[in-house]
mmCIF file of C-alpha atoms in Angstrom:
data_model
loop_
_atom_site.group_PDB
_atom_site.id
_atom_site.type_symbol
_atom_site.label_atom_id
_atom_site.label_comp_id
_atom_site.label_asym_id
_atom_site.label_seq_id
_atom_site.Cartn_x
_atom_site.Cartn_y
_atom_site.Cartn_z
ATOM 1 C CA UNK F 15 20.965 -38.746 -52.207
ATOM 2 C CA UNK F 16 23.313 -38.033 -49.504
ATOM 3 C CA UNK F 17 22.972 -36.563 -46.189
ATOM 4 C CA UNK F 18 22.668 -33.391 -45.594
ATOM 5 C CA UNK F 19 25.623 -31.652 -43.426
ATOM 6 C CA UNK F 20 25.756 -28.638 -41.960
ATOM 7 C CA UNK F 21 29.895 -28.590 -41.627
ATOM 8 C CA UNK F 22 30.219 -29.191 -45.616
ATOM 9 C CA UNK F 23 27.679 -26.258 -45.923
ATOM 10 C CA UNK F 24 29.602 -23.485 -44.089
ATOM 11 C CA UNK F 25 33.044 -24.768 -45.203
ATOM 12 C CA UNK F 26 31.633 -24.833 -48.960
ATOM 13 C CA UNK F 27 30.073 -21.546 -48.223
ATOM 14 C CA UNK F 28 33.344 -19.802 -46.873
ATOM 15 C CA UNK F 29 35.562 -20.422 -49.642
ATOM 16 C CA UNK F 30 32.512 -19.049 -52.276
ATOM 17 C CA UNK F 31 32.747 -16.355 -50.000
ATOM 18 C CA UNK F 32 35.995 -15.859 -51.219
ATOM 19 C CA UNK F 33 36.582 -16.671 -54.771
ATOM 20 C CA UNK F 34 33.120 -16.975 -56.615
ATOM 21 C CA UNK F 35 31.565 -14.655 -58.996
ATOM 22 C CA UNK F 36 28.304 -16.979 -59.169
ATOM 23 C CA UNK F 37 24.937 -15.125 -58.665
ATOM 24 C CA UNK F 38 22.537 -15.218 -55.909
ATOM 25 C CA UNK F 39 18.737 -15.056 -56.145
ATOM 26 C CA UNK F 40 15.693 -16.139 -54.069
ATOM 27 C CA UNK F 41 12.869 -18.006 -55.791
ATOM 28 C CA UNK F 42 9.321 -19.412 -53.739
ATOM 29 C CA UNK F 43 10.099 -21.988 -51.758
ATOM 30 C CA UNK F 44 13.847 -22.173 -52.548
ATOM 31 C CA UNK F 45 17.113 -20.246 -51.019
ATOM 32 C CA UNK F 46 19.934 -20.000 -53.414
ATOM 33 C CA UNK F 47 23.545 -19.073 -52.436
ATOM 34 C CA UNK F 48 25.613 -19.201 -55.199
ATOM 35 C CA UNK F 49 26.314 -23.431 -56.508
ATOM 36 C CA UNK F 50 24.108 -24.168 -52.676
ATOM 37 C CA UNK F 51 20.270 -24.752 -53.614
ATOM 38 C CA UNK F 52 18.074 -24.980 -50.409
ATOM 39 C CA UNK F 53 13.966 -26.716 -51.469
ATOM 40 C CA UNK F 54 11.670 -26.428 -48.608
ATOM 41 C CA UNK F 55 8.993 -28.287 -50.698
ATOM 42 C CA UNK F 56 11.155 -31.347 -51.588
ATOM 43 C CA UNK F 57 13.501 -31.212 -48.565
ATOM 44 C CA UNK F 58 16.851 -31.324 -50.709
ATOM 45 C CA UNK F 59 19.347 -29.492 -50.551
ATOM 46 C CA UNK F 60 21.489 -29.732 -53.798
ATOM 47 C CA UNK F 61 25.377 -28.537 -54.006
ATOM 48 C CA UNK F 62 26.790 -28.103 -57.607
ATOM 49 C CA UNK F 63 24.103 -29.694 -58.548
ATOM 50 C CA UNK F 64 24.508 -32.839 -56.390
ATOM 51 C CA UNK F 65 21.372 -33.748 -53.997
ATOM 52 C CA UNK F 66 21.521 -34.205 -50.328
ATOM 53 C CA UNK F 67 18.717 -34.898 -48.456
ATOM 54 C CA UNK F 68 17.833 -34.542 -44.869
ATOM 55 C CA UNK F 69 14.477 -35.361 -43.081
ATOM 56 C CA UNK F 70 11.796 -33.232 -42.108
ATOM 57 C CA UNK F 71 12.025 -33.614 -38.523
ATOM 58 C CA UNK F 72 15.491 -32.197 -38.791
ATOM 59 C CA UNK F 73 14.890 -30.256 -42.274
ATOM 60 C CA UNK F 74 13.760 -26.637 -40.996
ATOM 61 C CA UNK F 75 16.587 -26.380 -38.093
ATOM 62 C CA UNK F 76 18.866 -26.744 -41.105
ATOM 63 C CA UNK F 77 16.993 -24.464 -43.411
ATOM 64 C CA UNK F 78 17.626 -21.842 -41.188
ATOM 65 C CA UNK F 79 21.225 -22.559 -41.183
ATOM 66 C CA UNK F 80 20.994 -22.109 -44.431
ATOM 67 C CA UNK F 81 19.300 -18.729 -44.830
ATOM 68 C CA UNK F 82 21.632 -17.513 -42.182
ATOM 69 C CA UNK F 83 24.788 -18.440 -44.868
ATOM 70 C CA UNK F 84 22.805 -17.012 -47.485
ATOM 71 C CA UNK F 85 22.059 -13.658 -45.970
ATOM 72 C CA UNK F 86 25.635 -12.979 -45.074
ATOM 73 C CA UNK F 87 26.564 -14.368 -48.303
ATOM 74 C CA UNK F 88 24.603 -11.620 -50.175
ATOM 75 C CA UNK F 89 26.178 -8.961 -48.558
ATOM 76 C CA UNK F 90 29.624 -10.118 -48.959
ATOM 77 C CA UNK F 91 28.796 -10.558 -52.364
ATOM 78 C CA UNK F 92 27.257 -7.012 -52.567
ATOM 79 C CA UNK F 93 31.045 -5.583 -51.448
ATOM 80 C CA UNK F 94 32.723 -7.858 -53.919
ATOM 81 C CA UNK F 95 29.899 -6.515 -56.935
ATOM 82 C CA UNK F 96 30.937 -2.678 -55.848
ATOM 83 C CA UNK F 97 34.362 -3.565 -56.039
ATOM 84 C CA UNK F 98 34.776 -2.904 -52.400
ATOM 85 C CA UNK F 99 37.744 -5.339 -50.415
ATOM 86 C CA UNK F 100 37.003 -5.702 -47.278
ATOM 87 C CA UNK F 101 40.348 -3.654 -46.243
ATOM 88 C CA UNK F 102 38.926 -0.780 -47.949
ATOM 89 C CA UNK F 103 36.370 -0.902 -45.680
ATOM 90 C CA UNK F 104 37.842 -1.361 -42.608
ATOM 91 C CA UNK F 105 39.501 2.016 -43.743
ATOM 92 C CA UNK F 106 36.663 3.599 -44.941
ATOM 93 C CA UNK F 107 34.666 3.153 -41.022
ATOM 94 C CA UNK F 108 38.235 3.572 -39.402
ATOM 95 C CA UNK F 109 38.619 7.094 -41.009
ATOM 96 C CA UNK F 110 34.977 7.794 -40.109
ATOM 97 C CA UNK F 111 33.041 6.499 -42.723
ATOM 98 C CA UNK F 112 29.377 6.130 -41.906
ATOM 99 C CA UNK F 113 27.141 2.959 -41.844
ATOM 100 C CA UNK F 114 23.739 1.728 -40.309
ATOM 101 C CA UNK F 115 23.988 -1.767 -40.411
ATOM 102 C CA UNK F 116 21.528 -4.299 -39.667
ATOM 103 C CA UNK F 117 20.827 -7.566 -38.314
ATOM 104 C CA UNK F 118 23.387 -9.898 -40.418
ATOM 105 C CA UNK F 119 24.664 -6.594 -41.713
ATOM 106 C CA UNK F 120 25.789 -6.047 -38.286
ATOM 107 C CA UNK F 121 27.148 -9.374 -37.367
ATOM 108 C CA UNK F 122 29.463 -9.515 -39.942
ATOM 109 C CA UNK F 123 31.481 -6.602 -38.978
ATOM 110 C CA UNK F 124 32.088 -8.847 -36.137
ATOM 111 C CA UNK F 125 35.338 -11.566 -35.872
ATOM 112 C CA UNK F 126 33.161 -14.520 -36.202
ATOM 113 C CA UNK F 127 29.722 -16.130 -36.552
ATOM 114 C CA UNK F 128 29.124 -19.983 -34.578
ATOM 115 C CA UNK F 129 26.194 -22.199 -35.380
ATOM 116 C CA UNK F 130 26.499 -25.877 -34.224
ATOM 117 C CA UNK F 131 30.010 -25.855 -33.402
ATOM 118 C CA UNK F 132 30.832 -24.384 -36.902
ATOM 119 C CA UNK F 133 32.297 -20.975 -37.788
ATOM 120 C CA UNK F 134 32.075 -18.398 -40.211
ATOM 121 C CA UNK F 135 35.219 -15.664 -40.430
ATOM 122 C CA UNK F 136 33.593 -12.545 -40.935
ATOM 123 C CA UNK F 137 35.083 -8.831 -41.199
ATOM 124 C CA UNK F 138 36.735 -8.382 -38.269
ATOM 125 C CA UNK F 139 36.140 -4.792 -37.655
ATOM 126 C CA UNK F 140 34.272 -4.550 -34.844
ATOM 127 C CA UNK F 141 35.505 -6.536 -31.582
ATOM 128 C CA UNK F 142 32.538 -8.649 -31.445
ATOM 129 C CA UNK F 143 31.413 -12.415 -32.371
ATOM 130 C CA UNK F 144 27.491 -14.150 -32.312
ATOM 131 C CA UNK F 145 27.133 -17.673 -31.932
ATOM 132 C CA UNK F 146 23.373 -19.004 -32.713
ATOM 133 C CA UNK F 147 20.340 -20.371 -30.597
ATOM 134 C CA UNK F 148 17.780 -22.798 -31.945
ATOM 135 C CA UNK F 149 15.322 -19.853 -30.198
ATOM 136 C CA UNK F 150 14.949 -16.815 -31.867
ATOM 137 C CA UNK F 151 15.103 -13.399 -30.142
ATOM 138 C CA UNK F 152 11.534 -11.878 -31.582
ATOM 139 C CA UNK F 153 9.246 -8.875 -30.404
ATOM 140 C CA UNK F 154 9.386 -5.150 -30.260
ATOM 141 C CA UNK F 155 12.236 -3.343 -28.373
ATOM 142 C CA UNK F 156 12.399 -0.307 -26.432
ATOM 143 C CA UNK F 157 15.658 1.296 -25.309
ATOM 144 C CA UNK F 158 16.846 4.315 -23.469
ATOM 145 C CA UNK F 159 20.183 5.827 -25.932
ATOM 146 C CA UNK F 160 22.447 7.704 -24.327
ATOM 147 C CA UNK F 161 23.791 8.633 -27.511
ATOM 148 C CA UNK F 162 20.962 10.156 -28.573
ATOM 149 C CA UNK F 163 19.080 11.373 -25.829
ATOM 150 C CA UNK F 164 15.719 9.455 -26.273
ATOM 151 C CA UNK F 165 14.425 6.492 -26.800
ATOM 152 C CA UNK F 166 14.432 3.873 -29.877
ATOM 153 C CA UNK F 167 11.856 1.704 -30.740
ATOM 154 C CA UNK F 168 12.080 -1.063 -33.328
ATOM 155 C CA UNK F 169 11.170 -4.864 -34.058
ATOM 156 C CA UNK F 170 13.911 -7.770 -33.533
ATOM 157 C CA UNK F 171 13.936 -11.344 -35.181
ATOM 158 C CA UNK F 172 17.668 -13.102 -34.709
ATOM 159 C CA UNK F 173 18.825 -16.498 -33.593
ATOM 160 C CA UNK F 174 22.305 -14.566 -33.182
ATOM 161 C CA UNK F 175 23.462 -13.770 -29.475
ATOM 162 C CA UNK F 176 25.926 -11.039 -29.904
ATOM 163 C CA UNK F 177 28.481 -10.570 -27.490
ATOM 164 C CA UNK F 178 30.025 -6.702 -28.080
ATOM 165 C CA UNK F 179 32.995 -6.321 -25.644
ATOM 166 C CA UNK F 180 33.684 -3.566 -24.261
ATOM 167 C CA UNK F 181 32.233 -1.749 -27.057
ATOM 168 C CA UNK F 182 29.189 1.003 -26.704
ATOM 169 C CA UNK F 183 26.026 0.288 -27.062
ATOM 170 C CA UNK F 184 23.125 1.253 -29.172
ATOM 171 C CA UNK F 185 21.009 1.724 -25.993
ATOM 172 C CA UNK F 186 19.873 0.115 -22.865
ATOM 173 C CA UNK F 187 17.093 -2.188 -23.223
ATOM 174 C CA UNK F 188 13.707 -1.306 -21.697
ATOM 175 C CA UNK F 189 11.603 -3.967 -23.654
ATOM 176 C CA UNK F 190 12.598 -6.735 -24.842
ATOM 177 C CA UNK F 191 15.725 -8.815 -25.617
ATOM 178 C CA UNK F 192 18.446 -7.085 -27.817
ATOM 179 C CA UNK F 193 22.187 -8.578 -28.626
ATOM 180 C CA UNK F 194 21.213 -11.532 -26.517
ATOM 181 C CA UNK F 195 18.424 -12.387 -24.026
ATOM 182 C CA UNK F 196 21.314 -11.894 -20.944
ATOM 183 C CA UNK F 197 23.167 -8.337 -21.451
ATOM 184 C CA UNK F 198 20.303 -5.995 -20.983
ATOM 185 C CA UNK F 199 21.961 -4.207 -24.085
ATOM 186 C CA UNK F 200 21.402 -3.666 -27.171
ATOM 187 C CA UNK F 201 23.491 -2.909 -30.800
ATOM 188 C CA UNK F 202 26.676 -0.744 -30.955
ATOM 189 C CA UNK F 203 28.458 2.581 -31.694
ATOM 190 C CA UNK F 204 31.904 2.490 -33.017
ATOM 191 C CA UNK F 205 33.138 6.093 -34.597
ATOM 192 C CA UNK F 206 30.528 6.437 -37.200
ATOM 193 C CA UNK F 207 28.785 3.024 -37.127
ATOM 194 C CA UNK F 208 25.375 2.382 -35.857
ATOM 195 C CA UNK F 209 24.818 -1.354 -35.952
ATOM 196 C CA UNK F 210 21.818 -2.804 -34.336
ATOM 197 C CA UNK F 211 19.175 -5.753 -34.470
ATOM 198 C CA UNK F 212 16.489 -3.181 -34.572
ATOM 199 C CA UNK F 213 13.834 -3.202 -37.677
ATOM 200 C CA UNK F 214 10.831 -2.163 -37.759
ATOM 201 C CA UNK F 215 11.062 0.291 -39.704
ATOM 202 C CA UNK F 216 13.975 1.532 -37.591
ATOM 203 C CA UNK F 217 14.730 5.041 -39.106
ATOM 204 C CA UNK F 218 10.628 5.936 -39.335
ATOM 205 C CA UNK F 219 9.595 5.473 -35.714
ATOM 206 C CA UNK F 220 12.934 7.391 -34.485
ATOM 207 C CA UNK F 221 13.578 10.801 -36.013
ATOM 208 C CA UNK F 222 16.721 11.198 -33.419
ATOM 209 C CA UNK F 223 18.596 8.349 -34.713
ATOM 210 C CA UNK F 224 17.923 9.091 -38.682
ATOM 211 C CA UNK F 225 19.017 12.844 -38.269
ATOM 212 C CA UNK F 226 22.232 11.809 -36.371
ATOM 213 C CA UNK F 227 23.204 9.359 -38.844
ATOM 214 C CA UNK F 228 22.061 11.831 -41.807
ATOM 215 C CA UNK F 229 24.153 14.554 -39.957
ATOM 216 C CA UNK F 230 27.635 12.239 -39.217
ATOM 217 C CA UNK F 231 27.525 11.474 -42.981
ATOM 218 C CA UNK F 232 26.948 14.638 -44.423
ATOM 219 C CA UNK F 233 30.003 16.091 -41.693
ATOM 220 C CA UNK F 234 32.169 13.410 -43.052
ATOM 221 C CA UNK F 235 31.496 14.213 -46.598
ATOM 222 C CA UNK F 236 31.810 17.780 -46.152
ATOM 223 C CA UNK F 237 33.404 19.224 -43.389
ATOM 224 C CA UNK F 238 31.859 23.098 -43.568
ATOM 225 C CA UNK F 239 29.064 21.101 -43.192
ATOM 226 C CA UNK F 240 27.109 23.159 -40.513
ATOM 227 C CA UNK F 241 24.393 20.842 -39.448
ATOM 228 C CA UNK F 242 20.538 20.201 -40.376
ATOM 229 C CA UNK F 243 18.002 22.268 -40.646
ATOM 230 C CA UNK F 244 14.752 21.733 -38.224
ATOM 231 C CA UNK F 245 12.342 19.694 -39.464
ATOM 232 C CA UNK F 246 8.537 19.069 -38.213
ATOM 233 C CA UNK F 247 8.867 15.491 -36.643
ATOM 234 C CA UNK F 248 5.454 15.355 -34.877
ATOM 235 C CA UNK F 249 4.351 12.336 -36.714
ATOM 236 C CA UNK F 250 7.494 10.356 -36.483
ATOM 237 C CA UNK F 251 7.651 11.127 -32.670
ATOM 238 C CA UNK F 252 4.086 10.274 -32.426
ATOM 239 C CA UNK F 253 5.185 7.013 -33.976
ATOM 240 C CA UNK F 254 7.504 6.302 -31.348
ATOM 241 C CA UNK F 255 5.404 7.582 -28.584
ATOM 242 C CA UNK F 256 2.654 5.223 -29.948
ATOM 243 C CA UNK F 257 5.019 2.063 -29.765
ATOM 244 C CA UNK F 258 6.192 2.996 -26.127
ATOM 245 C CA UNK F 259 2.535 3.026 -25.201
ATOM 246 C CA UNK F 260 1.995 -0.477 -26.565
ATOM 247 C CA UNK F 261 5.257 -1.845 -25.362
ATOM 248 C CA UNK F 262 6.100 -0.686 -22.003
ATOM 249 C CA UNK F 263 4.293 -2.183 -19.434
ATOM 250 C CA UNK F 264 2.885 0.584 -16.655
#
């Protein structure tokens, strides 16, 4: 077996990124990305069907490398399935095309991703870049939007520290960390784009934010569009008002 190398990873994984038509799929105990085979029981990692192998005390640091790759993989490979170039959509969100996008979702609209001294070239559509911790970012969030006039409440889990410019964000963070655990701030607004680190289940828990992405797509599909009609949101609002009350320290 060889050793195991993070640099041969992410340079492998870059140019699969951009020519291979290989599948993807997630069995127990194993990450697949395309020809890269990940074995947290066995502590290989096999490329095109060569083993490497790497030792435990260093194994898990690496796995997560690896899952990172693999996630952002996917959804490249998701554009490429749809028959989507990435040009098209750049377009599509410069001509007001509506997304939500999510955790690695959201970091590669960004210009780059850094682990370790390594970089992965994402979408460049967004004026922002994340470079990775060894600590994760994890807990429930609160924030105060401007955007929409109330607060969001969700669940983060990222190694990335996001660094968005002089873009606007998401919201302002009340509790907890956000795009990194320094800028008090937290995902970002471009035209039609939400893009956040918030789970949790995000749209759920915050009524506000689902009806103003619902409402920018259906405007942008059809213009006479002329707006939703009222709904009874008293659960969903006591859902957030519940996770404020168990966040927020009085």
């Amino acid at each position: 077996t060889k050793p195991f190398s993070p640099r041969v990873l992410l340079a492998k994984s870059q140019a699969l990124i951009k020519r291979s038509k290989g599948t993807i799929c997630n069995k127990p105990g194993i990450t697949q990305c395309a020809g890269i085979e990940i074995d947290n029981n066995s502590h290989t990692v096999k490329i095109d069907g060569e083993y490497y192998y790497t030792p435990r005390v260093s194994f898990d640091k690496k796995n997560q490398e690896v899952k990172k790759v693999s996630e952002d993989w996917k959804l490249f490979k998701l554009l490429e399935d749809k028959g989507i170039t990435f040009d098209q959509l750049k377009d599509y969100i410069e001509n007001g095309g509506c997304m939500l996008a999510v955790c690695s979702g959201y970091e590669i609209l960004g210009k780059y991703c850094k682990m370790q001294g390594e970089t992965l070239n994402c979408l460049d559509i967004l004026d922002i870049y994340t470079e990775y911790s060894e600590i994760r970012l994890i807990g429930n969030v609160v924030l105060n939007s401007e955007l929409l006039a109330s607060t969001v409440v969700g669940f983060e889990n990222h190694g990335g520290r996001t660094d968005i410019g002089n873009h606007t964000p998401l919201g302002k963070v009340v509790c907890g960390y956000g795009n990194n655990d320094k800028g008090g701030y937290e995902g970002v607004v471009y035209k039609n784009v939400v893009a956040t680190y918030l789970h949790g289940p995000l749209l759920p828990k915050n009524p506000q934010l689902c009806d103003y992405i619902l409402e920018k797509t259906l405007n942008h599909k059809y213009p006479e569009f002329d707006g939703l009609k009222k709904l009874d949101d008293s659960l969903e609002d006591k859902a957030n008002e519940y996770m404020q009350s168990r966040i927020v320290k009085k």
